[in-house]
Amino acid sequence: MSLKPLEHDRKYGELDQVLRAYLGQTADDTPEHRSAALDAYLRHTWHTRPWAIPIAEQQLRAYAENPPGRLRLRLGEFYPVPDVGLEDDAIQDWLRALADHLKQSVESGDVPPPGVPQTHWEWHARFPETGQFLSGWYSQDMPEEFEDHDAALADYTDGTDPALVARLAGELQELLALPLDEGDYALAVAELGMEVDPPAPYSPSGWLVLVTERLSASRR
């Protein structure tokens, strides 16, 4: 039988967050070098949940030192490490290197400075409601589900809890405050799940400004 959710979170919850940060990224960490994926995890987590980093260090080290044996594999009672492009016999040393980097970051205060998200995971970790909004209402199916962009936005605001609407407005204001050019904004909305172009004549950033204004008006 597979792990129950509570047992999974106690043993592997933060380890899972670290390894999810590597999806689509290169696991090229060495004892002397942190990967872009680990930097992204640290940059976001230091500024949102700093207490979670020592938990991640402990869970990574425990998994590296005690990988699942044959019985746990047969029963399914283990955390399956996602494919990060490494050979099986290299995984344990890699996990130990990650744990060492996290420990060093905590003990020395080596914190990546705030900045523009650099990975798919970091975009969604930093702007979770924006990701829900863009991927849920502005996917490639939008033209079949809604008359236009405004209709999709109205559907979101009418059917979403006001607290989440306020959270989206705040995230969009933070997104618009980043030092991005128009090409960067096009990349950002694509990373966050938008699969249709903004309505004419708006650029991606111009449309985000319009959405932010309409969200603020809907809360009055």
GROMACS .gro file of C-alpha atoms in nm:
model
  220
    1MET     CA    1   0.000   0.000   0.000
    2SER     CA    2   0.119   0.352  -0.073
    3LEU     CA    3   0.205   0.608   0.190
    4LYS     CA    4  -0.083   0.789   0.356
    5PRO     CA    5  -0.076   1.169   0.306
    6LEU     CA    6   0.014   1.252   0.667
    7GLU     CA    7   0.299   1.000   0.676
    8HIS     CA    8   0.424   1.124   0.338
    9ASP     CA    9   0.431   1.486   0.456
   10ARG     CA   10   0.604   1.402   0.785
   11LYS     CA   11   0.882   1.206   0.616
   12TYR     CA   12   0.911   1.359   0.271
   13GLY     CA   13   0.699   1.674   0.244
   14GLU     CA   14   0.983   1.925   0.220
   15LEU     CA   15   1.212   1.686   0.034
   16ASP     CA   16   0.934   1.673  -0.226
   17GLN     CA   17   0.934   2.054  -0.253
   18VAL     CA   18   1.309   2.056  -0.317
   19LEU     CA   19   1.295   1.785  -0.581
   20ARG     CA   20   0.995   1.943  -0.757
   21ALA     CA   21   1.216   2.248  -0.806
   22TYR     CA   22   1.431   2.030  -1.037
   23LEU     CA   23   1.158   1.940  -1.285
   24GLY     CA   24   1.277   2.066  -1.623
   25GLN     CA   25   1.609   2.174  -1.470
   26THR     CA   26   1.958   2.028  -1.465
   27ALA     CA   27   2.064   1.848  -1.148
   28ASP     CA   28   2.425   1.963  -1.183
   29ASP     CA   29   2.495   2.033  -0.816
   30THR     CA   30   2.841   1.944  -0.688
   31PRO     CA   31   2.987   1.984  -0.339
   32GLU     CA   32   3.125   2.320  -0.455
   33HIS     CA   33   2.837   2.438  -0.674
   34ARG     CA   34   2.462   2.493  -0.631
   35SER     CA   35   2.239   2.440  -0.932
   36ALA     CA   36   1.995   2.701  -1.062
   37ALA     CA   37   1.713   2.482  -0.932
   38LEU     CA   38   1.848   2.477  -0.576
   39ASP     CA   39   1.912   2.851  -0.588
   40ALA     CA   40   1.548   2.899  -0.693
   41TYR     CA   41   1.427   2.685  -0.402
   42LEU     CA   42   1.644   2.877  -0.156
   43ARG     CA   43   1.556   3.219  -0.297
   44HIS     CA   44   1.184   3.155  -0.260
   45THR     CA   45   1.188   2.954   0.063
   46TRP     CA   46   1.423   3.185   0.256
   47HIS     CA   47   1.181   3.472   0.196
   48THR     CA   48   0.857   3.282   0.261
   49ARG     CA   49   0.921   2.976   0.486
   50PRO     CA   50   1.278   2.992   0.620
   51TRP     CA   51   1.196   2.739   0.892
   52ALA     CA   52   1.136   2.477   0.619
   53ILE     CA   53   1.498   2.472   0.499
   54PRO     CA   54   1.637   2.277   0.800
   55ILE     CA   55   1.346   2.033   0.761
   56ALA     CA   56   1.439   1.983   0.397
   57GLU     CA   57   1.804   1.927   0.494
   58GLN     CA   58   1.707   1.660   0.747
   59GLN     CA   59   1.467   1.481   0.512
   60LEU     CA   60   1.715   1.479   0.224
   61ARG     CA   61   1.993   1.343   0.444
   62ALA     CA   62   1.768   1.078   0.600
   63TYR     CA   63   1.654   0.957   0.258
   64ALA     CA   64   2.013   0.948   0.128
   65GLU     CA   65   2.130   0.749   0.428
   66ASN     CA   66   1.832   0.510   0.434
   67PRO     CA   67   1.701   0.456   0.079
   68PRO     CA   68   1.396   0.229   0.049
   69GLY     CA   69   1.474  -0.141   0.062
   70ARG     CA   70   1.310  -0.423  -0.133
   71LEU     CA   71   1.014  -0.464   0.105
   72ARG     CA   72   0.923  -0.095   0.099
   73LEU     CA   73   0.962  -0.091  -0.279
   74ARG     CA   74   0.733  -0.392  -0.312
   75LEU     CA   75   0.470  -0.243  -0.080
   76GLY     CA   76   0.493   0.101  -0.239
   77GLU     CA   77   0.560   0.262   0.100
   78PHE     CA   78   0.833   0.495  -0.015
   79TYR     CA   79   0.892   0.830  -0.184
   80PRO     CA   80   0.979   0.782  -0.554
   81VAL     CA   81   1.255   1.025  -0.647
   82PRO     CA   82   1.154   1.190  -0.977
   83ASP     CA   83   1.375   1.152  -1.280
   84VAL     CA   84   1.634   1.429  -1.262
   85GLY     CA   85   1.863   1.287  -1.527
   86LEU     CA   86   2.102   1.107  -1.292
   87GLU     CA   87   2.196   0.740  -1.281
   88ASP     CA   88   2.049   0.549  -0.987
   89ASP     CA   89   2.389   0.497  -0.826
   90ALA     CA   90   2.449   0.875  -0.825
   91ILE     CA   91   2.125   0.974  -0.652
   92GLN     CA   92   2.240   0.921  -0.293
   93ASP     CA   93   2.554   1.133  -0.329
   94TRP     CA   94   2.349   1.402  -0.505
   95LEU     CA   95   2.094   1.410  -0.222
   96ARG     CA   96   2.377   1.440   0.032
   97ALA     CA   97   2.523   1.731  -0.166
   98LEU     CA   98   2.184   1.906  -0.161
   99ALA     CA   99   2.156   1.853   0.214
  100ASP     CA  100   2.507   1.992   0.265
  101HIS     CA  101   2.424   2.303   0.060
  102LEU     CA  102   2.106   2.365   0.260
  103LYS     CA  103   2.293   2.322   0.588
  104GLN     CA  104   2.565   2.562   0.472
  105SER     CA  105   2.304   2.817   0.365
  106VAL     CA  106   2.137   2.811   0.708
  107GLU     CA  107   2.460   2.815   0.909
  108SER     CA  108   2.632   3.089   0.708
  109GLY     CA  109   2.327   3.296   0.614
  110ASP     CA  110   2.410   3.252   0.245
  111VAL     CA  111   2.076   3.368   0.104
  112PRO     CA  112   2.012   3.428  -0.268
  113PRO     CA  113   1.885   3.786  -0.299
  114PRO     CA  114   1.527   3.851  -0.409
  115GLY     CA  115   1.491   3.864  -0.784
  116VAL     CA  116   1.298   3.755  -1.088
  117PRO     CA  117   1.199   3.385  -1.079
  118GLN     CA  118   1.436   3.174  -1.284
  119THR     CA  119   1.257   2.837  -1.310
  120HIS     CA  120   0.907   2.706  -1.380
  121TRP     CA  121   0.879   2.588  -1.019
  122GLU     CA  122   0.980   2.926  -0.883
  123TRP     CA  123   0.726   3.114  -1.096
  124HIS     CA  124   0.445   2.897  -0.960
  125ALA     CA  125   0.574   2.895  -0.602
  126ARG     CA  126   0.590   3.274  -0.598
  127PHE     CA  127   0.268   3.343  -0.788
  128PRO     CA  128   0.039   3.046  -0.708
  129GLU     CA  129  -0.297   3.218  -0.757
  130THR     CA  130  -0.178   3.380  -1.080
  131GLY     CA  131  -0.086   3.033  -1.203
  132GLN     CA  132  -0.433   2.904  -1.111
  133PHE     CA  133  -0.597   3.199  -1.283
  134LEU     CA  134  -0.399   3.192  -1.607
  135SER     CA  135  -0.391   2.815  -1.651
  136GLY     CA  136  -0.755   2.772  -1.550
  137TRP     CA  137  -0.917   3.057  -1.744
  138TYR     CA  138  -0.669   3.136  -2.023
  139SER     CA  139  -0.563   2.795  -2.149
  140GLN     CA  140  -0.589   2.701  -2.515
  141ASP     CA  141  -0.954   2.607  -2.451
  142MET     CA  142  -1.052   2.963  -2.356
  143PRO     CA  143  -1.194   3.059  -2.700
  144GLU     CA  144  -1.429   2.759  -2.684
  145GLU     CA  145  -1.542   2.826  -2.326
  146PHE     CA  146  -1.575   3.204  -2.321
  147GLU     CA  147  -1.676   3.475  -2.564
  148ASP     CA  148  -1.360   3.675  -2.496
  149HIS     CA  149  -1.096   3.759  -2.233
  150ASP     CA  150  -1.338   3.982  -2.042
  151ALA     CA  151  -1.593   3.701  -2.013
  152ALA     CA  152  -1.327   3.468  -1.873
  153LEU     CA  153  -1.226   3.730  -1.617
  154ALA     CA  154  -1.589   3.785  -1.516
  155ASP     CA  155  -1.633   3.410  -1.470
  156TYR     CA  156  -1.326   3.402  -1.245
  157THR     CA  157  -1.436   3.694  -1.026
  158ASP     CA  158  -1.798   3.574  -1.004
  159GLY     CA  159  -1.707   3.221  -0.899
  160THR     CA  160  -1.397   3.273  -0.684
  161ASP     CA  161  -1.381   3.353  -0.314
  162PRO     CA  162  -1.314   3.725  -0.262
  163ALA     CA  163  -1.003   3.647  -0.056
  164LEU     CA  164  -0.850   3.464  -0.352
  165VAL     CA  165  -0.947   3.747  -0.587
  166ALA     CA  166  -0.766   3.987  -0.353
  167ARG     CA  167  -0.466   3.752  -0.345
  168LEU     CA  168  -0.453   3.747  -0.724
  169ALA     CA  169  -0.465   4.127  -0.736
  170GLY     CA  170  -0.174   4.144  -0.493
  171GLU     CA  171   0.029   3.889  -0.689
  172LEU     CA  172  -0.028   4.077  -1.013
  173GLN     CA  173   0.090   4.401  -0.852
  174GLU     CA  174   0.405   4.220  -0.736
  175LEU     CA  175   0.453   4.071  -1.083
  176LEU     CA  176   0.420   4.412  -1.245
  177ALA     CA  177   0.677   4.554  -1.003
  178LEU     CA  178   0.948   4.317  -1.130
  179PRO     CA  179   1.216   4.466  -1.358
  180LEU     CA  180   1.094   4.292  -1.674
  181ASP     CA  181   1.074   4.399  -2.035
  182GLU     CA  182   0.784   4.304  -2.260
  183GLY     CA  183   0.950   3.984  -2.377
  184ASP     CA  184   1.002   3.885  -2.015
  185TYR     CA  185   0.634   3.941  -1.938
  186ALA     CA  186   0.537   3.723  -2.233
  187LEU     CA  187   0.761   3.450  -2.090
  188ALA     CA  188   0.620   3.500  -1.740
  189VAL     CA  189   0.255   3.458  -1.838
  190ALA     CA  190   0.347   3.153  -2.048
  191GLU     CA  191   0.534   2.997  -1.754
  192LEU     CA  192   0.228   3.063  -1.538
  193GLY     CA  193  -0.005   2.882  -1.775
  194MET     CA  194  -0.145   3.135  -2.022
  195GLU     CA  195  -0.184   2.970  -2.363
  196VAL     CA  196  -0.365   3.246  -2.554
  197ASP     CA  197  -0.245   3.590  -2.662
  198PRO     CA  198  -0.363   3.900  -2.473
  199PRO     CA  199  -0.655   4.075  -2.642
  200ALA     CA  200  -0.567   4.339  -2.900
  201PRO     CA  201  -0.426   4.598  -2.867
  202TYR     CA  202  -0.270   4.502  -2.532
  203SER     CA  203   0.080   4.374  -2.468
  204PRO     CA  204   0.118   4.111  -2.192
  205SER     CA  205   0.211   4.374  -1.930
  206GLY     CA  206  -0.061   4.611  -2.049
  207TRP     CA  207  -0.322   4.340  -2.017
  208LEU     CA  208  -0.199   4.249  -1.668
  209VAL     CA  209  -0.239   4.616  -1.568
  210LEU     CA  210  -0.595   4.611  -1.704
  211VAL     CA  211  -0.679   4.289  -1.517
  212THR     CA  212  -0.535   4.431  -1.194
  213GLU     CA  213  -0.749   4.743  -1.227
  214ARG     CA  214  -1.063   4.540  -1.291
  215LEU     CA  215  -0.993   4.309  -1.000
  216SER     CA  216  -0.953   4.609  -0.770
  217ALA     CA  217  -1.279   4.757  -0.902
  218SER     CA  218  -1.465   4.430  -0.846
  219ARG     CA  219  -1.369   4.435  -0.476
  220ARG     CA  220  -1.515   4.779  -0.410
   0.00000   0.00000   0.00000
